[in-house]
mmCIF file of C-alpha atoms in Angstrom:
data_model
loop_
_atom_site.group_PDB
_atom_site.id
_atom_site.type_symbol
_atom_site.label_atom_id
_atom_site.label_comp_id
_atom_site.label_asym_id
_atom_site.label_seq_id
_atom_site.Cartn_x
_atom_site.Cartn_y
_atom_site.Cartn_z
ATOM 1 C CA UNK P 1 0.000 0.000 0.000
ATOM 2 C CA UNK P 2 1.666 3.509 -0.954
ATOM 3 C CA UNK P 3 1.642 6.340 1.471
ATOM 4 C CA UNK P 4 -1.539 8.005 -0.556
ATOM 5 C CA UNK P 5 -3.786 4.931 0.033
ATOM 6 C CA UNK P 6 -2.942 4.388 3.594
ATOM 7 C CA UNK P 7 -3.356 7.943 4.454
ATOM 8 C CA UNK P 8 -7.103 7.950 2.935
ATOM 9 C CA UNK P 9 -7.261 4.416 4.860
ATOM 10 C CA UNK P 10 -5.802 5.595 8.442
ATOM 11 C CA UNK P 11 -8.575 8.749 8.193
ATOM 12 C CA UNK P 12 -11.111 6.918 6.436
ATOM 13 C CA UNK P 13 -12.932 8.810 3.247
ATOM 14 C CA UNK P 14 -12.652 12.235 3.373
ATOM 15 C CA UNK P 15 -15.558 14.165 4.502
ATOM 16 C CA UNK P 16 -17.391 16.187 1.925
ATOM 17 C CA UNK P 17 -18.772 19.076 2.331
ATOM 18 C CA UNK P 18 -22.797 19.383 1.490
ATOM 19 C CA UNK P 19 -23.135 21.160 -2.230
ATOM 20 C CA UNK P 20 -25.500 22.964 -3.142
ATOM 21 C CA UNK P 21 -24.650 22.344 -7.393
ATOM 22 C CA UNK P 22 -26.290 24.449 -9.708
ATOM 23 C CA UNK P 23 -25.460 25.734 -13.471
ATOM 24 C CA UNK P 24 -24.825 29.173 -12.001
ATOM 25 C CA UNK P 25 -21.609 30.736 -13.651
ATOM 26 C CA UNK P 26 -21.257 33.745 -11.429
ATOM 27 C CA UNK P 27 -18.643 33.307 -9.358
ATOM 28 C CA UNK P 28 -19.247 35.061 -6.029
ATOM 29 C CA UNK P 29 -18.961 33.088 -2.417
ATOM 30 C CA UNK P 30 -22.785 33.241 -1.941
ATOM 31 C CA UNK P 31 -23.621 31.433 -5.631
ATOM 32 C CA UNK P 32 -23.733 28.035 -6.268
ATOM 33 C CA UNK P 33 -20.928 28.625 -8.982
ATOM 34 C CA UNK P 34 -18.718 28.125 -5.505
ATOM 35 C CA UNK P 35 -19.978 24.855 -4.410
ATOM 36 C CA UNK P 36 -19.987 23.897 -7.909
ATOM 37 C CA UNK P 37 -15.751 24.037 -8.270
ATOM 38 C CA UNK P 38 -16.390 22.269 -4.592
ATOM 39 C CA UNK P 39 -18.177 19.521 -5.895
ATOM 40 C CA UNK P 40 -15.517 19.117 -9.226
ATOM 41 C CA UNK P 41 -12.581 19.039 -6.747
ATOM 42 C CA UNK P 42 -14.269 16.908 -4.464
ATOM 43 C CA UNK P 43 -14.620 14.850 -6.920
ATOM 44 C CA UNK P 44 -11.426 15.628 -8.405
ATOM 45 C CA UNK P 45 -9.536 14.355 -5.005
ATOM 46 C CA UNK P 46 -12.015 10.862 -5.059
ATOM 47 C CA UNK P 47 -10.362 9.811 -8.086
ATOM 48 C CA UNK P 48 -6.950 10.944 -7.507
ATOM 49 C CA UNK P 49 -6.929 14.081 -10.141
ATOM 50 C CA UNK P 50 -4.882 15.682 -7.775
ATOM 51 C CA UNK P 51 -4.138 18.440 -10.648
ATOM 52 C CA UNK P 52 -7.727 18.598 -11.809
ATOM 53 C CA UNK P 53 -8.878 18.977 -7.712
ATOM 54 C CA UNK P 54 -6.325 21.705 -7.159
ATOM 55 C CA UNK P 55 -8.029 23.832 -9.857
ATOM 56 C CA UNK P 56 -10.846 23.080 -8.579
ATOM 57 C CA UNK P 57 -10.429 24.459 -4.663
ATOM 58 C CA UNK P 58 -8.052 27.232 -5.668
ATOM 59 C CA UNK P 59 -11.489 28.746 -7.638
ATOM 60 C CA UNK P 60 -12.982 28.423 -4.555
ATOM 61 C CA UNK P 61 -10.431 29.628 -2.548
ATOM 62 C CA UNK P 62 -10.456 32.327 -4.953
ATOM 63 C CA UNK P 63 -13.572 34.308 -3.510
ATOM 64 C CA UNK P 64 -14.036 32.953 0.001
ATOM 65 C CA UNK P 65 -9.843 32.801 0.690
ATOM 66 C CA UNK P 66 -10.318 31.442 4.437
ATOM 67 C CA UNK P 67 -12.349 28.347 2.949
ATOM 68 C CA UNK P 68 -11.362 25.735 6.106
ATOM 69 C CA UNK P 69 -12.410 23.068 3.786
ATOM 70 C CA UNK P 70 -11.058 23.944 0.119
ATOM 71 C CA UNK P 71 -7.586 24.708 2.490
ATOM 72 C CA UNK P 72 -7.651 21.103 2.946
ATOM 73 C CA UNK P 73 -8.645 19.599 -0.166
ATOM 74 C CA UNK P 74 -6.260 21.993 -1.805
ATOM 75 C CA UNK P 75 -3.411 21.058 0.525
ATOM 76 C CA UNK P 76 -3.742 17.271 -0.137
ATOM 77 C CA UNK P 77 -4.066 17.817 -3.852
ATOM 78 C CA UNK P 78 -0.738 19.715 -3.544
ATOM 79 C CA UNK P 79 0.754 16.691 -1.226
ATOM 80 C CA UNK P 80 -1.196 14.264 -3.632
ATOM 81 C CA UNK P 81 0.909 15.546 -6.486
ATOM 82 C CA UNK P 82 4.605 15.460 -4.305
ATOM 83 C CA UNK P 83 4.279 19.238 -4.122
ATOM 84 C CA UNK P 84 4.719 19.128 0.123
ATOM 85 C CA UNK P 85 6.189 22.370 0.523
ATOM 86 C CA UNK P 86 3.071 23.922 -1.505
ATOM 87 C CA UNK P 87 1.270 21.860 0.435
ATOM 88 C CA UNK P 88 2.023 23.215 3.577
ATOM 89 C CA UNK P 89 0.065 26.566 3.681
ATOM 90 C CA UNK P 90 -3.147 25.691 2.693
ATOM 91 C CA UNK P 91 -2.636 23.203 5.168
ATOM 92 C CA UNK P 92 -1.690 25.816 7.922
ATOM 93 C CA UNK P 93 -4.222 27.714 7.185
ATOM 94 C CA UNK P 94 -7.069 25.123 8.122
ATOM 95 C CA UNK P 95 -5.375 24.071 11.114
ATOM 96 C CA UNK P 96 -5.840 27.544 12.166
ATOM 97 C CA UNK P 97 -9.499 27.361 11.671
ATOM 98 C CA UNK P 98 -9.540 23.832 12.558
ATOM 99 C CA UNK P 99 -7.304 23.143 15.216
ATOM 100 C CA UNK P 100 -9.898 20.943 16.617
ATOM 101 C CA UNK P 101 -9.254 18.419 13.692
ATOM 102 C CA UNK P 102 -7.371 15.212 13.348
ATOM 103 C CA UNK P 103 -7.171 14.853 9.587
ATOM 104 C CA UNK P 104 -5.651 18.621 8.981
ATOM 105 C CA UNK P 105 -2.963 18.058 11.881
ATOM 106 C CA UNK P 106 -2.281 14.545 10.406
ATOM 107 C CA UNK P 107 -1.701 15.724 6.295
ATOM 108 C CA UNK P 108 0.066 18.673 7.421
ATOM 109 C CA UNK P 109 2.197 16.739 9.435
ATOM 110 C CA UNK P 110 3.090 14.256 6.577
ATOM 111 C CA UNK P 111 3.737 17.064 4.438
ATOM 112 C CA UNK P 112 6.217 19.081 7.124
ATOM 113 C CA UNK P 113 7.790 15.186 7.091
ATOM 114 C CA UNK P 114 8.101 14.978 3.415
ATOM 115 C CA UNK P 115 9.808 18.688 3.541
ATOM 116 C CA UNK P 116 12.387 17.784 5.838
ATOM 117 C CA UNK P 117 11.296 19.723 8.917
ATOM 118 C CA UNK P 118 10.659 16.941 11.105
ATOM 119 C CA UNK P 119 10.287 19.184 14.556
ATOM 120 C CA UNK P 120 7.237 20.628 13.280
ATOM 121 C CA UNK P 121 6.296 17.626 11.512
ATOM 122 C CA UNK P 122 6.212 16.272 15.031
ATOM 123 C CA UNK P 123 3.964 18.494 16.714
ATOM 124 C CA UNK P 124 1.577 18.494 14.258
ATOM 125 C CA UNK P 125 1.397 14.397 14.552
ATOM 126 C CA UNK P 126 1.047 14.986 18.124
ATOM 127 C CA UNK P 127 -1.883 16.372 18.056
ATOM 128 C CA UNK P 128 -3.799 14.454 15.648
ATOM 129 C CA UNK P 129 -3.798 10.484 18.098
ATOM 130 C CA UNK P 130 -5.182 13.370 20.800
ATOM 131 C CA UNK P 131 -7.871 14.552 18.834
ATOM 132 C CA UNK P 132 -8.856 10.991 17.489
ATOM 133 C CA UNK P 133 -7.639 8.304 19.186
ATOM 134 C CA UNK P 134 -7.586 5.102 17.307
ATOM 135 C CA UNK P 135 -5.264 6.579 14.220
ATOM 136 C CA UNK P 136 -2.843 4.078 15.375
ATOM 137 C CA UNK P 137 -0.906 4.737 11.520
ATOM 138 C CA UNK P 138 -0.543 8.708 13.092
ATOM 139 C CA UNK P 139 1.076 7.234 15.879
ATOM 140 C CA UNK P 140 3.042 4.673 14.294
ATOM 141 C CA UNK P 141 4.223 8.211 12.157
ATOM 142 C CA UNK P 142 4.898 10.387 15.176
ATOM 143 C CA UNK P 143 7.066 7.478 16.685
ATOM 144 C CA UNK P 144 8.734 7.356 13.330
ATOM 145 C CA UNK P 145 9.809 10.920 13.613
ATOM 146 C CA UNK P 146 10.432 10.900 17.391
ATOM 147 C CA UNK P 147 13.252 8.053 16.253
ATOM 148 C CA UNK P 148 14.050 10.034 13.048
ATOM 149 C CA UNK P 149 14.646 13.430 15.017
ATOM 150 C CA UNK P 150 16.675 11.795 17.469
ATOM 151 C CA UNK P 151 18.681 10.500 14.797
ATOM 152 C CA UNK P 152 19.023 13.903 13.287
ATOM 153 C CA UNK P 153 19.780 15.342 16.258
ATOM 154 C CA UNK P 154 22.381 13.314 17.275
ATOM 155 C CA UNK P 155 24.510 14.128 13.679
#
């Protein structure tokens, strides 16, 4: 299994966000046209189109910029691709307005892993076994990086 499959695995499918999908082409955060480029990237991100999805949520992030949810999806379209350090501010950004959630802590700490800054990588695991217990796989990742910073550290 490659690290994409067992991260949708370890968090289960991703949650989507309720559309309302119209034909609207006005783009404006309180038209349809928004949860329409939802919809296509949420879509986008179910069948791996990782470029297609980050179209997709960077429309929408477009006109409502502090989008919790197209932060997200954008940020694992980004990681999806191998583009971690991209990754990483969409992903900051809905930890900020999420800091109550598991899956943002857990992607952005794979992609802080994948960009070499392991320390912050590390915190971010931390807090995503707190805020849902049984992701054994995040826990089996932030003992991976405990090991690997000590490693680093000891250089």
């Amino acid at each position: 299994m490659d690290l994409r499959s067992s991260l949708f695995a370890a968090l289960g499918v991703l949650r989507p966000r309720k559309a309302r999908v119209s034909l609207d082409s006005r783009v404006d955060p309180h038209t349809p046209a928004v949860d329409l480029a939802f919809a296509h990237g949420w879509q986008a991100l179910q069948h791996e189109e990782f470029a297609e999805a980050e179209r997709a949520f960077r429309t929408v992030l477009h006109v409502p910029p502090d989008d919790a949810d197209a932060s997200l999806y954008l940020g694992i379209a980004l990681a999806g691709q191998g583009r971690h350090a991209e990754a990483i501010a969409p992903l900051r950004a809905a930890a900020a307005a999420r800091p109550l959630d598991a899956e943002v802590h857990w992607r952005l700490g794979l992609s802080l892993r994948e960009t070499g800054e392991l320390f912050a990588a590390m915190s971010s695991l931390r807090e995503a076994p707190q805020l849902r217990p049984r992701l054994c796989e995040v826990e089996a990742a932030f003992e991976e990086l405990v090991s690997a910073a000590g490693r680093w550290a000891t250089r």
